[in-house]
Tab-separated table of C-alpha atoms and ligand atoms in Angstrom:
chain	number	residue	atom	x	y	z
A	238	UNK	CA	110.788	31.270	99.368
A	239	UNK	CA	112.643	30.147	96.241
A	240	UNK	CA	111.149	30.737	92.841
A	241	UNK	CA	112.741	28.742	90.204
A	242	UNK	CA	112.358	28.102	86.477
A	243	UNK	CA	112.025	24.362	85.560
A	244	UNK	CA	113.177	24.224	81.776
A	245	UNK	CA	112.053	21.837	78.987
A	246	UNK	CA	114.710	20.010	77.000
A	247	UNK	CA	115.091	18.752	73.358
A	248	UNK	CA	117.446	16.135	72.038
A	249	UNK	CA	119.439	17.741	69.226
A	250	UNK	CA	120.232	14.145	68.188
A	251	UNK	CA	119.048	10.864	69.775
A	252	UNK	CA	120.769	7.674	68.854
A	253	UNK	CA	119.361	4.410	70.236
A	254	UNK	CA	122.374	1.725	70.185
A	255	UNK	CA	120.569	-1.486	71.582
A	256	UNK	CA	117.994	-2.844	73.823
A	257	UNK	CA	119.574	-3.866	77.204
A	258	UNK	CA	118.779	-6.947	79.238
A	259	UNK	CA	117.134	-4.821	81.990
A	260	UNK	CA	114.540	-3.692	79.355
A	261	UNK	CA	115.867	-0.084	79.012
A	262	UNK	CA	117.701	1.159	75.753
A	263	UNK	CA	121.278	2.265	75.543
A	264	UNK	CA	121.215	5.817	74.186
A	265	UNK	CA	123.678	8.540	73.002
A	266	UNK	CA	122.042	11.846	72.923
A	267	UNK	CA	122.857	15.482	72.803
A	268	UNK	CA	120.359	17.275	75.284
A	269	UNK	CA	119.758	20.983	75.409
A	270	UNK	CA	117.539	23.094	77.880
A	271	UNK	CA	115.218	25.547	76.293
A	272	UNK	CA	113.383	28.447	77.967
A	273	UNK	CA	109.923	26.898	77.711
A	274	UNK	CA	109.688	26.433	81.501
A	275	UNK	CA	107.456	25.516	84.366
A	276	UNK	CA	107.797	27.593	87.565
A	277	UNK	CA	108.373	26.253	90.959
A	278	UNK	CA	107.888	28.061	94.248
A	279	UNK	CA	109.116	26.279	97.265
A	280	UNK	CA	109.634	27.247	100.925
A	281	UNK	CA	110.440	25.391	104.205
A	282	UNK	CA	107.196	25.192	106.157
A	283	UNK	CA	105.519	23.459	109.064
A	284	UNK	CA	103.745	20.838	107.044
A	285	UNK	CA	103.999	19.331	103.674
A	286	UNK	CA	101.872	20.979	100.949
A	287	UNK	CA	101.964	20.531	97.261
A	288	UNK	CA	99.859	22.429	94.920
A	289	UNK	CA	99.889	22.030	90.978
A	290	UNK	CA	98.170	24.528	88.543
A	291	UNK	CA	97.299	21.640	86.105
A	292	UNK	CA	94.401	19.728	87.785
A	293	UNK	CA	95.032	16.812	85.274
A	294	UNK	CA	98.325	15.933	87.067
A	295	UNK	CA	98.295	13.755	90.160
A	296	UNK	CA	99.826	15.281	93.204
A	297	UNK	CA	100.390	11.942	95.002
A	298	UNK	CA	103.492	9.750	95.264
A	299	UNK	CA	103.370	9.161	91.450
A	300	UNK	CA	104.273	12.904	90.769
A	301	UNK	CA	108.183	13.146	90.276
A	302	UNK	CA	108.223	16.314	92.434
A	303	UNK	CA	106.940	14.147	95.444
A	304	UNK	CA	109.483	11.282	94.379
A	305	UNK	CA	112.286	13.807	94.384
A	306	UNK	CA	111.168	15.172	97.870
A	307	UNK	CA	111.261	11.652	99.298
A	308	UNK	CA	114.620	10.759	97.541
A	309	UNK	CA	116.211	13.972	98.927
A	310	UNK	CA	114.948	13.128	102.535
A	311	UNK	CA	116.100	9.421	102.166
A	312	UNK	CA	119.550	10.275	100.944
A	313	UNK	CA	120.312	13.151	103.322
A	314	UNK	CA	118.084	12.299	106.327
A	315	UNK	CA	116.802	15.964	106.330
A	316	UNK	CA	113.099	15.739	106.908
A	317	UNK	CA	112.084	19.507	107.016
A	318	UNK	CA	108.518	19.834	105.703
A	319	UNK	CA	107.911	22.229	102.878
A	320	UNK	CA	105.398	23.970	100.775
A	321	UNK	CA	105.690	23.426	97.023
A	322	UNK	CA	103.557	25.224	94.299
A	323	UNK	CA	104.232	24.120	90.648
A	324	UNK	CA	102.928	26.126	87.671
A	325	UNK	CA	102.645	24.091	84.587
A	326	UNK	CA	103.515	25.543	81.213
A	327	UNK	CA	105.523	22.503	79.567
A	328	UNK	CA	103.094	20.278	77.869
A	329	UNK	CA	102.932	16.573	78.878
A	330	UNK	CA	103.601	13.566	76.996
A	331	UNK	CA	105.496	15.854	74.734
A	332	UNK	CA	109.022	14.530	74.802
A	333	UNK	CA	110.239	17.630	76.565
A	334	UNK	CA	111.030	16.083	79.898
A	335	UNK	CA	108.869	18.294	82.064
A	336	UNK	CA	108.377	15.929	84.821
A	337	UNK	CA	112.123	15.183	85.024
A	338	UNK	CA	112.903	18.867	85.019
A	339	UNK	CA	110.589	19.458	87.944
A	340	UNK	CA	112.248	16.653	89.804
A	341	UNK	CA	115.818	18.063	89.300
A	342	UNK	CA	114.533	21.503	90.096
A	343	UNK	CA	113.213	20.189	93.397
A	344	UNK	CA	116.325	18.433	94.373
A	345	UNK	CA	118.447	21.485	93.570
A	346	UNK	CA	116.251	23.723	95.471
A	347	UNK	CA	115.869	21.427	98.550
A	348	UNK	CA	119.719	21.268	98.497
A	349	UNK	CA	119.963	25.020	98.682
A	350	UNK	CA	117.273	25.517	101.378
A	351	UNK	CA	119.131	22.919	103.366
A	352	UNK	CA	122.511	24.560	103.378
A	353	UNK	CA	123.924	22.554	100.539
A	354	UNK	CA	124.643	19.198	102.151
A	355	UNK	CA	125.028	17.584	98.748
A	356	UNK	CA	127.004	18.444	95.627
A	357	UNK	CA	125.355	18.791	92.141
A	358	UNK	CA	127.307	15.508	91.265
A	359	UNK	CA	125.635	13.680	94.178
A	360	UNK	CA	122.247	15.115	93.367
A	361	UNK	CA	122.759	13.805	89.641
A	362	UNK	CA	123.550	10.297	90.805
A	363	UNK	CA	120.830	10.072	93.207
A	364	UNK	CA	118.316	11.444	90.657
A	365	UNK	CA	118.898	8.593	88.170
A	366	UNK	CA	117.054	6.188	90.761
A	367	UNK	CA	113.834	7.957	89.927
A	368	UNK	CA	114.107	8.673	86.210
A	369	UNK	CA	116.816	8.353	83.410
A	370	UNK	CA	116.370	11.967	82.137
A	371	UNK	CA	116.793	13.622	85.501
A	372	UNK	CA	120.503	13.850	85.782
A	373	UNK	CA	120.617	15.752	82.521
A	374	UNK	CA	118.621	18.714	84.126
A	375	UNK	CA	121.278	18.983	86.843
A	376	UNK	CA	123.877	19.794	84.109
A	377	UNK	CA	124.385	23.321	82.902
A	378	UNK	CA	122.070	22.729	80.023
A	379	UNK	CA	124.122	21.250	77.129
A	380	UNK	CA	125.247	17.816	77.719
A	381	UNK	CA	126.089	14.471	76.105
A	382	UNK	CA	124.065	11.698	77.855
A	383	UNK	CA	124.709	7.901	77.472
A	384	UNK	CA	123.726	4.642	79.080
A	385	UNK	CA	119.978	5.017	80.018
A	386	UNK	CA	120.458	8.662	79.621
A	387	UNK	CA	121.932	9.014	83.159
A	388	UNK	CA	125.671	9.275	82.314
A	389	UNK	CA	126.093	13.107	81.724
A	390	UNK	CA	129.028	14.779	80.087
A	391	UNK	CA	128.404	18.501	80.632
A	392	UNK	CA	129.432	20.494	77.463
A	393	UNK	CA	130.266	24.152	76.687
A	394	UNK	CA	127.038	26.177	75.577
A	395	UNK	CA	126.213	26.050	71.854
A	396	UNK	CA	125.293	29.183	69.829
A	397	UNK	CA	121.899	30.320	71.461
A	398	UNK	CA	119.697	29.266	68.473
A	399	UNK	CA	115.861	30.236	68.442
A	400	UNK	CA	113.281	27.705	67.590
A	401	UNK	CA	109.578	26.822	67.437
A	402	UNK	CA	108.114	23.951	69.596
A	403	UNK	CA	105.073	22.429	67.859
A	404	UNK	CA	102.609	20.475	70.246
A	405	UNK	CA	99.867	18.342	68.521
A	406	UNK	CA	96.560	17.871	70.429
A	407	UNK	CA	97.546	14.221	71.502
A	408	UNK	CA	100.586	12.839	73.369
A	409	UNK	CA	102.748	9.898	72.999
A	410	UNK	CA	103.731	7.331	75.824
A	411	UNK	CA	107.463	6.922	76.040
A	412	UNK	CA	107.369	3.197	76.956
A	413	UNK	CA	104.812	2.534	74.085
A	414	UNK	CA	107.325	4.424	71.533
A	415	UNK	CA	110.448	2.318	72.675
A	416	UNK	CA	108.306	-0.897	72.455
A	417	UNK	CA	107.929	-0.207	68.622
A	418	UNK	CA	111.397	0.228	68.056
A	419	UNK	CA	113.822	-2.240	66.376
A	420	UNK	CA	117.364	-0.840	67.181
A	421	UNK	CA	119.019	-3.350	64.795
A	422	UNK	CA	117.247	-1.808	61.785
A	423	UNK	CA	118.330	1.751	62.559
A	424	UNK	CA	121.123	3.416	60.540
A	425	UNK	CA	124.428	2.755	62.269
A	426	UNK	CA	125.769	6.338	62.766
A	427	UNK	CA	128.618	6.845	65.187
A	428	UNK	CA	127.403	9.149	68.104
A	429	UNK	CA	130.658	10.714	68.987
A	430	UNK	CA	130.958	11.818	65.309
A	431	UNK	CA	127.638	13.234	65.406
A	432	UNK	CA	128.391	15.011	68.611
A	433	UNK	CA	131.376	16.847	66.934
A	434	UNK	CA	129.086	17.899	64.018
A	435	UNK	CA	127.509	20.278	66.532
A	436	UNK	CA	130.653	21.913	67.692
A	437	UNK	CA	131.966	22.246	64.209
A	438	UNK	CA	128.782	24.220	63.168
A	439	UNK	CA	127.680	21.554	60.712
A	440	UNK	CA	125.006	19.856	62.942
A	441	UNK	CA	123.314	16.639	61.965
A	442	UNK	CA	119.989	16.632	63.570
A	443	UNK	CA	118.266	13.186	63.896
A	444	UNK	CA	116.177	11.197	66.172
A	445	UNK	CA	116.217	7.349	66.168
A	446	UNK	CA	112.747	7.374	67.928
A	447	UNK	CA	110.950	9.093	64.956
A	448	UNK	CA	110.337	5.933	62.891
A	449	UNK	CA	108.618	4.074	65.769
A	450	UNK	CA	106.532	7.095	66.783
A	451	UNK	CA	105.386	7.667	63.193
A	452	UNK	CA	104.531	3.845	62.786
A	453	UNK	CA	102.310	4.387	65.917
A	454	UNK	CA	101.012	7.795	64.629
A	455	UNK	CA	100.842	8.495	60.938
A	456	UNK	CA	99.499	12.026	61.883
A	457	UNK	CA	103.043	12.592	63.260
A	458	UNK	CA	104.846	11.812	59.888
A	459	UNK	CA	102.310	14.055	58.020
A	460	UNK	CA	103.074	16.859	60.473
A	461	UNK	CA	106.740	16.447	59.873
A	462	UNK	CA	106.425	16.526	56.044
A	463	UNK	CA	104.178	19.610	56.321
A	464	UNK	CA	106.813	21.486	58.322
A	465	UNK	CA	109.560	20.522	56.021
A	466	UNK	CA	107.358	21.583	53.036
A	467	UNK	CA	106.902	25.027	54.715
A	468	UNK	CA	110.648	25.490	54.320
A	469	UNK	CA	111.855	24.769	57.932
A	470	UNK	CA	115.353	23.353	57.229
A	471	UNK	CA	115.413	21.356	60.699
A	472	UNK	CA	112.245	19.607	61.932
A	473	UNK	CA	112.817	16.939	64.538
A	474	UNK	CA	110.707	15.041	67.072
A	475	UNK	CA	111.435	15.893	70.649
A	476	UNK	CA	112.546	12.813	72.784
A	477	UNK	CA	109.732	10.186	72.248
A	478	UNK	CA	107.225	12.771	70.905
A	479	UNK	CA	104.755	14.090	70.364
A	480	UNK	CA	106.312	17.628	70.077
A	481	UNK	CA	108.479	18.699	67.274
A	482	UNK	CA	111.141	21.371	67.296
A	483	UNK	CA	111.480	23.595	64.271
A	484	UNK	CA	114.541	25.609	63.455
A	485	UNK	CA	114.460	28.232	60.776
A	486	UNK	CA	113.761	31.991	60.615
A	487	UNK	CA	110.065	31.934	59.224
A	488	UNK	CA	106.864	31.866	61.239
A	489	UNK	CA	105.209	28.496	61.562
A	490	UNK	CA	101.914	27.831	59.480
A	491	UNK	CA	98.426	28.662	61.039
A	492	UNK	CA	97.108	25.049	62.108
A	493	UNK	CA	94.183	25.210	64.278
A	494	UNK	CA	95.024	22.034	66.330
A	495	UNK	CA	98.849	22.716	66.837
A	496	UNK	CA	99.957	24.853	69.614
A	497	UNK	CA	103.393	26.770	68.940
A	498	UNK	CA	105.937	28.094	71.337
A	499	UNK	CA	108.689	30.355	70.311
A	500	UNK	CA	111.688	29.558	72.329
A	501	UNK	CA	115.537	29.446	72.358
A	502	UNK	CA	118.488	27.436	73.864
A	503	UNK	CA	119.295	28.438	77.560
A	504	UNK	CA	122.126	27.384	79.794
A	505	UNK	CA	122.992	28.158	83.571
A	506	UNK	CA	126.275	28.864	85.376
A	507	UNK	CA	127.435	26.311	87.802
A	508	UNK	CA	126.659	28.860	90.626
A	509	UNK	CA	122.889	29.459	89.778
A	510	UNK	CA	119.648	27.823	88.539
A	511	UNK	CA	118.068	28.430	85.264
B	280	LIG	O1	113.561	6.072	83.257
B	280	LIG	P1	112.328	6.623	82.923
B	280	LIG	O2	111.323	6.221	83.989
B	280	LIG	O3	112.049	7.922	82.563
B	280	LIG	O4	111.849	5.696	81.618
B	280	LIG	C1	110.499	5.622	81.083
B	280	LIG	C2	110.432	4.523	80.278
B	280	LIG	O5	111.140	4.866	79.021
B	280	LIG	C3	110.975	3.142	80.612
B	280	LIG	O6	110.079	2.494	81.522
B	280	LIG	C4	111.385	2.576	79.318
B	280	LIG	O7	110.240	1.873	78.759
B	280	LIG	C5	111.754	3.817	78.442
B	280	LIG	N1	113.130	3.969	78.343
B	280	LIG	C6	113.998	3.098	77.669
B	280	LIG	N2	115.284	3.351	77.549
B	280	LIG	C7	115.761	4.481	78.059
B	280	LIG	C8	114.999	5.366	78.653
B	280	LIG	C9	113.751	5.083	78.909
B	280	LIG	O8	113.527	2.075	77.211
B	280	LIG	N3	117.099	4.732	77.950
């Protein structure tokens, strides 16, 4: 039996360069794993079983855990049944990549349980077939991602910053946010220069998806303004929302409808999981 953390991610910056002909958007983003984690228990068994602690999540072929299981079998030809149990802690429709992280964790676990027939690089390449964010979770936790998000450049760890995640009572749909975006109207920031800013200790945090999300949900803009007024120096939407991350030393305000999670950056070594 393997018990593994399946971490959430944030985007320290997210630049949307253009809409592509295949309907996806060309991105350049600095991704970072954080220690807000789901837990996955997995063991080889005599028949397939999948249990999820959150009854609102489907456990059929639409769940990325099942997609990852089938992907691994298709690519390796290894068909060993297994028993998977998923403890959900990462909020959904939150921009934290919970489902993508679960898929990456399953691929890494199945590979380990099967005697490592594939390299992490192969797992990463295969995983992009089932989701743009999954390859990132096979990095060591800090990575510059381009293309749809599936081209991953592994980077050295950043200083392990503490932060708050703020979760509003509603979620946002990723395709919906992208549909409301006009990439040509965005500030033309140069992604490689922004990337350097994080390693020169003068980080420039921004997320090109904020404006589209705020147009869809004025409550999101009001929340960002409220957190900034509380004195947090950096407040940024996570991925396509609806969570924010807040960097700063103070405690967050008491807001009855918002759930706050205290968390920090985490990384893994190439030899172990998170
Ligand atoms: O690849 P994934 O299934 O995670 O993408 C979900 C949706 O997010 C896509 O169907 C698309 O609407 C949007 N998306 C995008 N450009 C990206 C990544 C995602 O438009 N680079």
